[in-house]
Amino acid sequence: LTHSNAATDLDLTKATVVIRPGSLAPAEQTAARVLVEEMKKRTGLDWPISSVWPKRGVVIAISSGAGDASWPKATPGHPGKDSPALRPEGFRLVAEGTGTRDATVWITGADSRGALFGVGQLLRSLNWAEGFASVPAGLDITTAPALPIRGHQLGYRHTANSYDGWDEKQFEQHIRELALFGANSIE
């Protein structure tokens, strides 16, 4: 991808990924780790993960539910009680602010898996290149899966088109990307 309109994008190059302190569900913990790992692979950026909100700088806040009461900013509200972001595995992704001092990208899942799927949406929404990442200012996506089971079958048979040419790392990346695009089952 190439650089987008810098005047209307939030520069995430030096972002900090913030998660709630304490014991988190595995999918919510994984969401932050996967975001940082995927950005490092693609851009070389090494975003820190913290359970403490930094005093300044761009923040990517990942949570399920209402976030953390100790955060200096409240998570964006949901547009109505029937919001898709409140359904199982739903999420809201919001980019707020204009500069590199006060901007926040919110990934708020209805549950921990919603937070993971929100990270996948952020990765697909980014403008990135080596040493650079940005997101459109004002980005606001609220969605939930239409179906409870969204799976993919990986073929392992005598007429293979992948398994005999892939190593373990390639399979792991394929499965990771299926999850980031919303799959919640694999056969």
Backbone as a printed PyTorch tensor [residue, N CA C, xyz], in Angstrom:
tensor([[[  0.8400,  -1.1780,   0.0000],
         [  0.0000,   0.0000,   0.0000],
         [  0.8830,   1.2380,   0.0000]],

        [[  0.3120,   2.3250,  -0.3900],
         [  1.0750,   3.5600,  -0.4290],
         [  0.5160,   4.5540,   0.5680]],

        [[  1.2910,   5.6050,   0.7910],
         [  0.8360,   6.6510,   1.6920],
         [ -0.4530,   7.2510,   1.1480]],

        [[ -1.3550,   7.5560,   2.0550],
         [ -2.6350,   8.1370,   1.6960],
         [ -2.5660,   9.6400,   1.9080]],

        [[ -3.6950,  10.2920,   1.9440],
         [ -3.7590,  11.7300,   2.1380],
         [ -3.3500,  12.0680,   3.5620]],

        [[ -2.1240,  12.5450,   3.7450],
         [ -1.5920,  12.8120,   5.0740],
         [ -2.4060,  13.8520,   5.8300]],

        [[ -3.0880,  14.7340,   5.1200],
         [ -3.8670,  15.7790,   5.7860],
         [ -5.1100,  15.2220,   6.4670]],

        [[ -5.6220,  14.0950,   6.0010],
         [ -6.8450,  13.5480,   6.5820],
         [ -6.6250,  12.2030,   7.2610]],

        [[ -5.4050,  11.7730,   7.3910],
         [ -5.0980,  10.5040,   8.0350],
         [ -4.4850,  10.7340,   9.4110]],

        [[ -4.6980,   9.7710,  10.3020],
         [ -4.0310,   9.7840,  11.5970],
         [ -2.7510,   8.9680,  11.4660]],

        [[ -1.6350,   9.5680,  11.7730],
         [ -0.3410,   8.9040,  11.6940],
         [ -0.1860,   7.9680,  12.8880]],

        [[ -0.0740,   6.6870,  12.6260],
         [  0.0520,   5.6820,  13.6800],
         [  1.4810,   5.1560,  13.8130]],

        [[  2.4180,   5.7990,  13.1630],
         [  3.7910,   5.3050,  13.1250],
         [  4.3550,   5.0670,  14.5230]],

        [[  4.0450,   5.9410,  15.4700],
         [  4.5820,   5.8110,  16.8280],
         [  3.4790,   5.5020,  17.8390]],

        [[  2.5010,   4.7430,  17.4410],
         [  1.3630,   4.4250,  18.3060],
         [  1.7580,   3.4890,  19.4430]],

        [[  0.9820,   3.5450,  20.5030],
         [  1.0710,   2.6020,  21.6120],
         [ -0.2490,   1.8180,  21.6480]],

        [[ -0.1530,   0.5100,  21.7410],
         [ -1.3360,  -0.3310,  21.8540],
         [ -1.6380,  -0.4860,  23.3400]],

        [[ -2.8400,  -0.0810,  23.7430],
         [ -3.2260,  -0.1230,  25.1500],
         [ -4.3190,  -1.1690,  25.3470]],

        [[ -4.1120,  -2.0120,  26.3420],
         [ -5.0910,  -3.0290,  26.7160],
         [ -5.4840,  -2.8140,  28.1790]],

        [[ -6.5660,  -3.4330,  28.5700],
         [ -6.9980,  -3.3340,  29.9600],
         [ -6.0370,  -4.1030,  30.8610]],

        [[ -5.7960,  -3.5970,  32.0790],
         [ -4.9420,  -4.3490,  33.0070],
         [ -5.6870,  -5.5580,  33.5660]],

        [[ -4.9410,  -6.4620,  34.1380],
         [ -5.5440,  -7.6250,  34.7820],
         [ -5.6760,  -8.8040,  33.8540]],

        [[ -6.4600,  -9.7630,  34.2860],
         [ -6.6580, -10.9940,  33.5390],
         [ -7.6580, -10.7540,  32.4060]],

        [[ -7.2210, -11.0320,  31.1920],
         [ -8.0700, -10.8430,  30.0140],
         [ -8.3450, -12.1910,  29.3640]],

        [[ -9.4520, -12.2600,  28.6480],
         [ -9.7680, -13.4680,  27.8870],
         [ -8.6730, -13.7040,  26.8440]],

        [[ -8.3680, -14.9590,  26.5350],
         [ -7.2950, -15.2490,  25.5740],
         [ -7.4520, -14.5140,  24.2320]],

        [[ -8.6560, -14.4210,  23.6960],
         [ -8.8370, -13.7610,  22.3960],
         [ -8.5030, -12.2780,  22.4820]],

        [[ -8.8020, -11.6390,  23.6060],
         [ -8.4920, -10.2190,  23.7640],
         [ -6.9850, -10.0080,  23.9110]],

        [[ -6.3150, -10.8740,  24.6420],
         [ -4.8540, -10.8100,  24.7490],
         [ -4.2140, -11.0210,  23.3780]],

        [[ -4.7390, -11.9930,  22.6650],
         [ -4.2120, -12.3270,  21.3440],
         [ -4.4070, -11.1800,  20.3630]],

        [[ -5.5030, -10.4430,  20.4820],
         [ -5.7940,  -9.3420,  19.5670],
         [ -4.6530,  -8.3360,  19.5560]],

        [[ -4.2030,  -7.9190,  20.7290],
         [ -3.1150,  -6.9310,  20.8070],
         [ -1.8080,  -7.5190,  20.2600]],

        [[ -1.5060,  -8.7440,  20.6450],
         [ -0.2610,  -9.3800,  20.1980],
         [ -0.2360,  -9.5450,  18.6770]],

        [[ -1.3360,  -9.9950,  18.1100],
         [ -1.4110, -10.2040,  16.6660],
         [ -1.2770,  -8.8730,  15.9260]],

        [[ -1.9260,  -7.8260,  16.4170],
         [ -1.8050,  -6.5140,  15.7830],
         [ -0.3490,  -6.0790,  15.7260]],

        [[  0.3470,  -6.1800,  16.8420],
         [  1.7470,  -5.7610,  16.9000],
         [  2.6210,  -6.6340,  16.0010]],

        [[  2.4110,  -7.9440,  16.0230],
         [  3.2090,  -8.8540,  15.1950],
         [  2.9900,  -8.6070,  13.7040]],

        [[  1.7390,  -8.4380,  13.3010],
         [  1.4480,  -8.2310,  11.8790],
         [  2.0120,  -6.8990,  11.3840]],

        [[  1.9550,  -5.8710,  12.2080],
         [  2.5250,  -4.5760,  11.8020],
         [  4.0440,  -4.6550,  11.7050]],

        [[  4.6720,  -5.3630,  12.6280],
         [  6.1290,  -5.5170,  12.5900],
         [  6.5450,  -6.2380,  11.3020]],

        [[  5.8160,  -7.2960,  10.9300],
         [  6.1280,  -8.0470,   9.7070],
         [  6.0210,  -7.1750,   8.4640]],

        [[  4.9820,  -6.3630,   8.4120],
         [  4.6720,  -5.6280,   7.1910],
         [  5.3640,  -4.2690,   7.0860]],

        [[  5.5790,  -3.6130,   8.2310],
         [  6.0980,  -2.2390,   8.1890],
         [  7.4200,  -2.0590,   8.9100]],

        [[  7.7580,  -2.9940,   9.7710],
         [  8.9420,  -2.8360,  10.6060],
         [  8.6660,  -2.0250,  11.8670]],

        [[  7.4540,  -1.4900,  12.0000],
         [  7.1080,  -0.7210,  13.1990],
         [  6.9900,  -1.6600,  14.3880]],

        [[  7.4830,  -1.2210,  15.5270],
         [  7.4680,  -2.0430,  16.7300],
         [  6.6340,  -1.3430,  17.7990]],

        [[  5.3170,  -1.4710,  17.6800],
         [  4.4120,  -0.8130,  18.6190],
         [  4.4810,  -1.4990,  19.9780]],

        [[  4.6500,  -0.7160,  21.0420],
         [  4.6180,  -1.3250,  22.3730],
         [  3.1790,  -1.6260,  22.7980]],

        [[  3.0290,  -2.6360,  23.6570],
         [  1.7410,  -2.9630,  24.2630],
         [  1.8390,  -2.5770,  25.7350]],

        [[  0.8480,  -1.8570,  26.2250],
         [  0.8570,  -1.3960,  27.6060],
         [ -0.5380,  -1.5090,  28.2060]],

        [[ -0.5940,  -1.7000,  29.5060],
         [ -1.8800,  -1.6460,  30.2000],
         [ -2.0550,  -0.2820,  30.8720]],

        [[ -1.1220,   0.6300,  30.6060],
         [ -1.1820,   1.9940,  31.1320],
         [ -1.2700,   2.9590,  29.9600]],

        [[ -2.2250,   3.8630,  30.0150],
         [ -2.4100,   4.8650,  28.9630],
         [ -1.2280,   5.8350,  28.9890]],

        [[ -0.5490,   6.0550,  27.8620],
         [  0.5880,   6.9880,  27.8590],
         [  0.1370,   8.4380,  28.0390]],

        [[  1.0340,   9.2690,  28.5490],
         [  0.7040,  10.6790,  28.7880],
         [  0.4820,  11.4370,  27.4930]],

        [[  1.1460,  11.0260,  26.4260],
         [  0.9400,  11.6610,  25.1250],
         [  1.2390,  10.6510,  24.0230]],

        [[  0.7930,  11.0060,  22.8290],
         [  1.0030,  10.1390,  21.6830],
         [ -0.2740,   9.4340,  21.2670]],

        [[ -0.2210,   8.8630,  20.1020],
         [ -1.3700,   8.1540,  19.5420],
         [ -1.5410,   6.8130,  20.2520]],

        [[ -2.7910,   6.4860,  20.5460],
         [ -3.1160,   5.2400,  21.2430],
         [ -4.0530,   4.4170,  20.3760]],

        [[ -3.7990,   3.1180,  20.3340],
         [ -4.7320,   2.1550,  19.7750],
         [ -5.2360,   1.3640,  20.9700]],

        [[ -6.4740,   1.6290,  21.3920],
         [ -7.0460,   1.0160,  22.5800],
         [ -7.9110,  -0.1760,  22.1850]],

        [[ -7.5780,  -1.3380,  22.7340],
         [ -8.2980,  -2.5710,  22.4180],
         [ -8.9700,  -3.0820,  23.6810]],

        [[-10.2730,  -3.3060,  23.5870],
         [-10.9790,  -3.8650,  24.7410],
         [-12.2330,  -4.5880,  24.2850]],

        [[-12.7320,  -5.4040,  25.1660],
         [-14.0820,  -5.9260,  24.9880],
         [-14.9000,  -5.2950,  26.0970]],

        [[-16.0980,  -4.9470,  25.7930],
         [-16.9160,  -4.2670,  26.7780],
         [-16.6090,  -2.7790,  26.8440]],

        [[-16.6850,  -2.2140,  28.0280],
         [-16.6170,  -0.7630,  28.2020],
         [-15.2180,  -0.2020,  28.3520]],

        [[-14.1890,  -0.9800,  28.1620],
         [-12.8370,  -0.4480,  28.3330],
         [-12.4420,  -0.4890,  29.7880]],

        [[-11.6810,   0.5160,  30.2270],
         [-11.1760,   0.5530,  31.5860],
         [-11.4920,   1.9080,  32.1990]],

        [[-12.0360,   1.8990,  33.3910],
         [-12.4200,   3.1570,  34.0540],
         [-11.2160,   4.0480,  34.3420]],

        [[-10.0120,   3.4890,  34.4040],
         [ -8.8230,   4.3010,  34.6750],
         [ -8.2860,   4.9900,  33.4210]],

        [[ -8.7990,   4.6330,  32.2540],
         [ -8.3540,   5.2900,  31.0380],
         [ -8.8030,   6.7490,  31.0630]],

        [[ -7.9790,   7.6720,  30.5570],
         [ -8.3540,   9.0910,  30.5970],
         [ -9.4570,   9.4630,  29.6140]],

        [[ -9.7700,   8.5880,  28.7020],
         [-10.8430,   8.8140,  27.7290],
         [-11.8530,   7.6770,  27.8270]],

        [[-13.0940,   8.0090,  27.6220],
         [-14.1440,   6.9860,  27.6020],
         [-14.2510,   6.4030,  26.1980]],

        [[-14.5330,   5.1120,  26.1270],
         [-14.7160,   4.4910,  24.8220],
         [-15.9250,   5.1160,  24.1350]],

        [[-15.8970,   5.2120,  22.8150],
         [-17.0570,   5.7710,  22.1040],
         [-18.3070,   4.9430,  22.3760]],

        [[-19.4170,   5.6120,  22.5100],
         [-20.6790,   4.9210,  22.7440],
         [-21.1510,   4.1890,  21.5100]],

        [[-22.1220,   3.3360,  21.7040],
         [-22.7080,   2.5980,  20.5920],
         [-23.9490,   3.3300,  20.0970]],

        [[-24.1260,   3.3800,  18.7980],
         [-25.3000,   4.0750,  18.2500],
         [-26.5740,   3.2530,  18.4050]],

        [[-27.0960,   3.2110,  19.6110],
         [-28.3590,   2.5190,  19.8460],
         [-28.1970,   1.1600,  20.4810]],

        [[-29.2330,   0.7250,  21.1780],
         [-29.1850,  -0.5580,  21.8840],
         [-29.1970,  -1.7470,  20.9370]],

        [[-29.5640,  -1.5420,  19.6730],
         [-29.5560,  -2.6120,  18.6840],
         [-28.3000,  -2.5850,  17.8170]],

        [[-27.2890,  -1.8750,  18.2680],
         [-26.0530,  -1.7370,  17.5060],
         [-25.4260,  -3.1040,  17.2300]],

        [[-24.9280,  -3.3300,  16.0080],
         [-24.2210,  -4.5830,  15.7220],
         [-23.0160,  -4.8010,  16.6420]],

        [[-22.4260,  -3.7140,  17.1300],
         [-21.2540,  -3.8360,  18.0020],
         [-21.5810,  -4.4650,  19.3420]],

        [[-22.8570,  -4.6570,  19.6350],
         [-23.2660,  -5.2780,  20.8930],
         [-23.6320,  -6.7460,  20.7180]],

        [[-23.6430,  -7.2330,  19.4770],
         [-23.9760,  -8.6310,  19.1970],
         [-22.7370,  -9.5120,  19.3750]],

        [[-22.9170, -10.8120,  19.5640],
         [-21.7590, -11.7030,  19.7040],
         [-20.7690, -11.5220,  18.5430]],

        [[-19.4980, -11.3880,  18.9010],
         [-18.3820, -11.2180,  17.9740],
         [-18.4510,  -9.9200,  17.1820]],

        [[-19.3050,  -8.9980,  17.5680],
         [-19.3870,  -7.6920,  16.9290],
         [-18.3310,  -6.7530,  17.4880]],

        [[-18.1220,  -5.6380,  16.8090],
         [-17.1400,  -4.6670,  17.2780],
         [-17.4340,  -3.2940,  16.6920]],

        [[-16.7910,  -2.3020,  17.2780],
         [-16.7830,  -0.9460,  16.7310],
         [-15.3420,  -0.5070,  16.6420]],

        [[-14.9660,   0.0350,  15.4920],
         [-13.6340,   0.5750,  15.2240],
         [-13.8020,   2.0500,  14.9250]],

        [[-13.1930,   2.9100,  15.7490],
         [-13.3550,   4.3550,  15.6220],
         [-11.9820,   5.0170,  15.6990]],

        [[-11.7230,   5.9440,  14.7740],
         [-10.5030,   6.7630,  14.8140],
         [-10.9070,   8.1860,  15.1790]],

        [[-10.4260,   8.6530,  16.3340],
         [-10.7660,   9.9830,  16.8350],
         [ -9.5180,  10.8370,  16.9360]],

        [[ -9.6890,  12.1460,  16.7420],
         [ -8.5840,  13.0780,  16.8960],
         [ -7.9920,  13.4700,  15.5630]],

        [[ -7.0570,  14.3870,  15.6260],
         [ -6.4920,  14.9070,  14.3850],
         [ -4.9750,  14.9080,  14.3510]],

        [[ -4.3380,  14.8800,  15.4800],
         [ -2.8830,  15.0000,  15.4860],
         [ -2.2110,  13.7620,  16.0010]],

        [[ -0.9350,  13.9130,  16.3180],
         [ -0.1720,  12.7930,  16.8500],
         [ -0.0860,  12.8710,  18.3670]],

        [[ -0.7820,  13.8320,  18.9820],
         [ -0.7350,  13.9650,  20.4360],
         [ -1.9740,  13.4060,  21.1170]],

        [[ -3.1350,  13.5700,  20.4790],
         [ -4.3760,  13.2130,  21.1670],
         [ -5.2270,  12.1940,  20.4280]],

        [[ -4.7350,  11.6660,  19.3420],
         [ -5.5450,  10.7520,  18.5380],
         [ -5.6590,   9.3900,  19.2220]],

        [[ -6.8300,   8.7860,  19.0530],
         [ -7.0660,   7.4510,  19.5940],
         [ -7.8050,   6.6300,  18.5540]],

        [[ -7.3500,   5.4140,  18.3640],
         [ -8.0770,   4.4400,  17.5590],
         [ -8.6510,   3.4390,  18.5470]],

        [[ -9.9640,   3.3440,  18.5660],
         [-10.6760,   2.4610,  19.4800],
         [-11.0870,   1.1800,  18.7610]],

        [[-10.7810,   0.0530,  19.3530],
         [-11.2960,  -1.2360,  18.8980],
         [-12.0300,  -1.8190,  20.0940]],

        [[-13.3490,  -1.7600,  20.0420],
         [-14.1720,  -2.1910,  21.1630],
         [-15.0430,  -3.3560,  20.7190]],

        [[-14.7320,  -4.5330,  21.2290],
         [-15.4980,  -5.7190,  20.8810],
         [-16.6490,  -5.9390,  21.8420]],

        [[-17.7270,  -6.5030,  21.3400],
         [-18.8320,  -6.8980,  22.2080],
         [-18.3640,  -7.9710,  23.1770]],

        [[-17.4050,  -8.7570,  22.7310],
         [-16.7780,  -9.7960,  23.5330],
         [-15.3290,  -9.8900,  23.0790]],

        [[-14.5610, -10.7920,  23.6600],
         [-13.1340, -10.8510,  23.3400],
         [-12.8760, -11.2160,  21.8780]],

        [[-13.7070, -12.0680,  21.3040],
         [-13.5160, -12.4100,  19.8910],
         [-13.8720, -11.2310,  19.0010]],

        [[-14.8280, -10.4200,  19.4190],
         [-15.1380,  -9.1960,  18.6910],
         [-13.9340,  -8.2670,  18.6440]],

        [[-13.1820,  -8.1990,  19.7510],
         [-11.9640,  -7.3780,  19.7730],
         [-10.9500,  -7.9070,  18.7430]],

        [[-10.8100,  -9.2210,  18.6580],
         [ -9.8920,  -9.8130,  17.6770],
         [-10.3380,  -9.5090,  16.2510]],

        [[-11.6290,  -9.6360,  15.9710],
         [-12.1200,  -9.3400,  14.6260],
         [-11.9890,  -7.8510,  14.3250]],

        [[-12.1000,  -6.9910,  15.3430],
         [-11.8790,  -5.5510,  15.1680],
         [-10.4470,  -5.2470,  14.7800]],

        [[ -9.4950,  -5.9820,  15.3440],
         [ -8.0860,  -5.8250,  14.9600],
         [ -7.9210,  -6.1930,  13.4850]],

        [[ -8.5760,  -7.2550,  13.0480],
         [ -8.5150,  -7.6340,  11.6350],
         [ -9.0350,  -6.5200,  10.7490]],

        [[-10.1330,  -5.8780,  11.1530],
         [-10.6790,  -4.7610,  10.3680],
         [ -9.7000,  -3.5880,  10.3390]],

        [[ -9.0570,  -3.3010,  11.4750],
         [ -8.0660,  -2.2160,  11.4900],
         [ -6.9370,  -2.5290,  10.5210]],

        [[ -6.4230,  -3.7490,  10.5480],
         [ -5.3350,  -4.1110,   9.6330],
         [ -5.7480,  -3.9280,   8.1730]],

        [[ -6.9970,  -4.2400,   7.8520],
         [ -7.4670,  -4.0700,   6.4750],
         [ -7.7480,  -2.6050,   6.1420]],

        [[ -7.9160,  -1.7560,   7.1410],
         [ -8.2410,  -0.3440,   6.9210],
         [ -7.0120,   0.5590,   6.8840]],

        [[ -5.8690,   0.0490,   7.2870],
         [ -4.6550,   0.8580,   7.3740],
         [ -4.0770,   1.2110,   6.0110]],

        [[ -3.4400,   2.3540,   5.9610],
         [ -2.5440,   2.7160,   4.8660],
         [ -1.1510,   2.4860,   5.4320]],

        [[ -0.3500,   1.6690,   4.7740],
         [  0.9530,   1.3680,   5.3480],
         [  2.0110,   1.1770,   4.2800]],

        [[  3.2430,   1.3510,   4.7160],
         [  4.4360,   1.1190,   3.9100],
         [  5.5600,   0.8430,   4.9030]],

        [[  6.7360,   0.5650,   4.4240],
         [  7.8710,   0.3280,   5.3190],
         [  8.0650,   1.5450,   6.2250]],

        [[  8.0090,   1.3250,   7.5490],
         [  8.2360,   2.3780,   8.5260],
         [  7.1040,   3.3760,   8.6800]],

        [[  5.9200,   3.0500,   8.1730],
         [  4.8010,   4.0010,   8.2060],
         [  3.4690,   3.2730,   8.3170]],

        [[  2.5380,   3.8820,   9.0610],
         [  1.1560,   3.3850,   9.1210],
         [  0.2410,   4.5540,   9.4570]],

        [[ -0.9110,   4.5920,   8.8020],
         [ -1.9180,   5.6030,   9.1140],
         [ -3.2930,   4.9950,   8.8980]],

        [[ -4.2850,   5.6900,   9.4190],
         [ -5.6690,   5.2620,   9.2660],
         [ -6.4780,   6.5090,   8.9260]],

        [[ -7.5060,   6.3850,   8.1060],
         [ -8.3090,   7.5640,   7.7770],
         [ -8.9270,   8.1900,   9.0300]],

        [[ -8.7480,   9.4850,   9.1950],
         [ -9.3720,  10.2000,  10.3080],
         [-10.8880,  10.0890,  10.1550]],

        [[-11.5580,   9.9280,  11.2550],
         [-13.0130,   9.8110,  11.2150],
         [-13.5240,   8.4250,  10.8860]],

        [[-12.6340,   7.4690,  10.7200],
         [-13.0520,   6.0880,  10.4530],
         [-13.9980,   5.6350,  11.5600]],

        [[-15.1160,   5.0600,  11.1920],
         [-16.0910,   4.5850,  12.1720],
         [-16.8270,   3.3910,  11.5510]],

        [[-16.4570,   2.1990,  11.9820],
         [-17.0430,   0.9670,  11.4480],
         [-17.6630,   0.1980,  12.6050]],

        [[-18.9200,  -0.1200,  12.4750],
         [-19.6330,  -0.9220,  13.4600],
         [-20.2420,  -2.1060,  12.7240]],

        [[-19.8960,  -3.3070,  13.1620],
         [-20.3810,  -4.4770,  12.4480],
         [-20.4090,  -5.7030,  13.3590]],

        [[-21.1450,  -6.6870,  12.9240],
         [-21.2120,  -7.9840,  13.5940],
         [-21.4420,  -9.0460,  12.5270]],

        [[-20.9940, -10.2630,  12.7950],
         [-21.2030, -11.3350,  11.8240],
         [-22.6870, -11.6270,  11.6070]],

        [[-23.0280, -11.9680,  10.3840],
         [-24.4040, -12.3290,  10.0580],
         [-24.7170, -13.7540,  10.5040]],

        [[-23.6910, -14.5930,  10.5830],
         [-23.8860, -16.0020,  10.9310],
         [-23.0010, -16.3860,  12.1120]],

        [[-23.4680, -17.2900,  12.9620],
         [-22.6590, -17.6600,  14.1250],
         [-21.4410, -18.5180,  13.7830]],

        [[-21.4940, -19.2710,  12.7000],
         [-20.3540, -20.1000,  12.3030],
         [-19.8870, -19.6290,  10.9330]],

        [[-18.6150, -19.2520,  10.8680],
         [-18.0100, -18.7830,   9.6240],
         [-16.6810, -19.5150,   9.4730]],

        [[-16.6930, -20.5710,   8.6790],
         [-15.5240, -21.4230,   8.6330],
         [-14.9120, -21.5670,   7.2630]],

        [[-13.8220, -22.2920,   7.2660],
         [-13.0600, -22.5350,   6.0540],
         [-12.4710, -23.9390,   6.1600]],

        [[-12.4370, -24.6340,   5.0450],
         [-11.8700, -25.9760,   5.0280],
         [-10.4970, -25.9260,   4.3860]],

        [[ -9.5220, -26.4860,   5.0830],
         [ -8.1690, -26.5880,   4.5440],
         [ -8.0070, -27.9880,   3.9720]],

        [[ -7.7440, -28.0730,   2.6660],
         [ -7.6260, -29.3720,   2.0160],
         [ -6.3220, -30.0660,   2.3530]],

        [[ -6.4310, -31.3310,   2.6980],
         [ -5.2600, -32.1690,   2.9380],
         [ -5.5810, -33.5080,   2.2920]],

        [[ -5.2550, -33.6030,   1.0110],
         [ -5.6370, -34.7850,   0.2500],
         [ -4.6130, -35.0340,  -0.8630]],

        [[ -4.7970, -36.0880,  -1.6070],
         [ -3.8210, -36.4720,  -2.6180],
         [ -3.7570, -35.4850,  -3.7890]],

        [[ -4.7580, -34.6670,  -3.9710],
         [ -4.7070, -33.6400,  -5.0270],
         [ -4.5350, -32.2600,  -4.3840]],

        [[ -3.4540, -32.1310,  -3.6510],
         [ -3.2130, -30.9110,  -2.8620],
         [ -2.9280, -29.7040,  -3.7520]],

        [[ -3.3370, -28.5610,  -3.2490],
         [ -2.9550, -27.3190,  -3.9100],
         [ -2.2360, -26.3900,  -2.9390]],

        [[ -1.9630, -26.8870,  -1.7290],
         [ -1.2580, -26.0240,  -0.7880],
         [ -0.4040, -26.7980,   0.2070]],

        [[ -0.9560, -27.7800,   0.9020],
         [ -0.2640, -28.3360,   2.0610],
         [  1.1170, -28.8960,   1.7300]],

        [[  1.2860, -29.4790,   0.5690],
         [  2.5890, -30.0570,   0.2530],
         [  3.6130, -28.9950,  -0.1430]],

        [[  3.1710, -27.7720,  -0.3720],
         [  4.0890, -26.6910,  -0.7110],
         [  4.2600, -25.6790,   0.4150]],

        [[  3.5270, -25.8470,   1.5130],
         [  3.5840, -24.8880,   2.6190],
         [  4.3350, -25.4810,   3.7950]],

        [[  5.0700, -24.6210,   4.4780],
         [  5.6880, -25.0560,   5.7230],
         [  4.7780, -24.6630,   6.8910]],

        [[  5.1890, -25.0210,   8.0980],
         [  4.3620, -24.7690,   9.2810],
         [  4.0620, -23.2710,   9.4630]],

        [[  5.0460, -22.4130,   9.1970],
         [  4.8400, -20.9640,   9.3530],
         [  3.7940, -20.4430,   8.3670]],

        [[  3.8020, -20.9620,   7.1580],
         [  2.8290, -20.5240,   6.1610],
         [  1.4150, -20.9610,   6.5430]],

        [[  1.2740, -22.1770,   7.0750],
         [ -0.0360, -22.6190,   7.5390],
         [ -0.5150, -21.7540,   8.6900]],

        [[  0.3760, -21.4600,   9.6460],
         [  0.0030, -20.6250,  10.7860],
         [ -0.4460, -19.2500,  10.3070]],

        [[  0.2550, -18.6760,   9.3390],
         [ -0.1150, -17.3550,   8.8220],
         [ -1.4660, -17.4110,   8.1070]],

        [[ -1.7030, -18.4710,   7.3620],
         [ -2.9770, -18.6230,   6.6640],
         [ -4.1360, -18.7050,   7.6610]],

        [[ -3.9640, -19.5070,   8.6990],
         [ -5.0060, -19.6430,   9.7150],
         [ -5.2050, -18.3180,  10.4470]],

        [[ -4.1250, -17.6190,  10.7570],
         [ -4.2210, -16.3110,  11.4080],
         [ -5.0130, -15.3400,  10.5450]],

        [[ -4.7130, -15.3220,   9.2600],
         [ -5.4070, -14.3900,   8.3660],
         [ -6.8780, -14.7570,   8.2010]],

        [[ -7.2000, -16.0390,   8.2340],
         [ -8.6130, -16.4350,   8.2080],
         [ -9.3470, -15.8290,   9.4040]],

        [[ -8.7360, -15.9090,  10.5820],
         [ -9.3510, -15.3270,  11.7790],
         [ -9.4550, -13.8090,  11.6540]],

        [[ -8.4400, -13.1600,  11.1240],
         [ -8.4730, -11.7010,  10.9930],
         [ -9.5160, -11.2450,   9.9860]],

        [[ -9.8940, -12.1180,   9.0760],
         [-10.9700, -11.7920,   8.1310],
         [-12.3250, -12.2790,   8.6200]],

        [[-12.4030, -12.8040,   9.8530],
         [-13.6810, -13.1180,  10.4520],
         [-14.0520, -14.5820,  10.5530]],

        [[-13.2000, -15.4930,  10.1030],
         [-13.5120, -16.9140,  10.2480],
         [-13.3980, -17.2940,  11.7230]],

        [[-14.3220, -18.1100,  12.2020],
         [-14.2490, -18.5550,  13.5840],
         [-14.2220, -20.0820,  13.7040]],

        [[-14.0200, -20.7530,  12.5760],
         [-13.8630, -22.2140,  12.6150],
         [-13.0490, -22.6370,  11.3970]],

        [[-12.3180, -23.7310,  11.5800],
         [-11.4920, -24.2780,  10.4960],
         [-11.6370, -25.7830,  10.5350]],

        [[-11.8030, -26.3720,   9.3550],
         [-11.8890, -27.8230,   9.2550],
         [-10.7250, -28.2990,   8.4290]]])
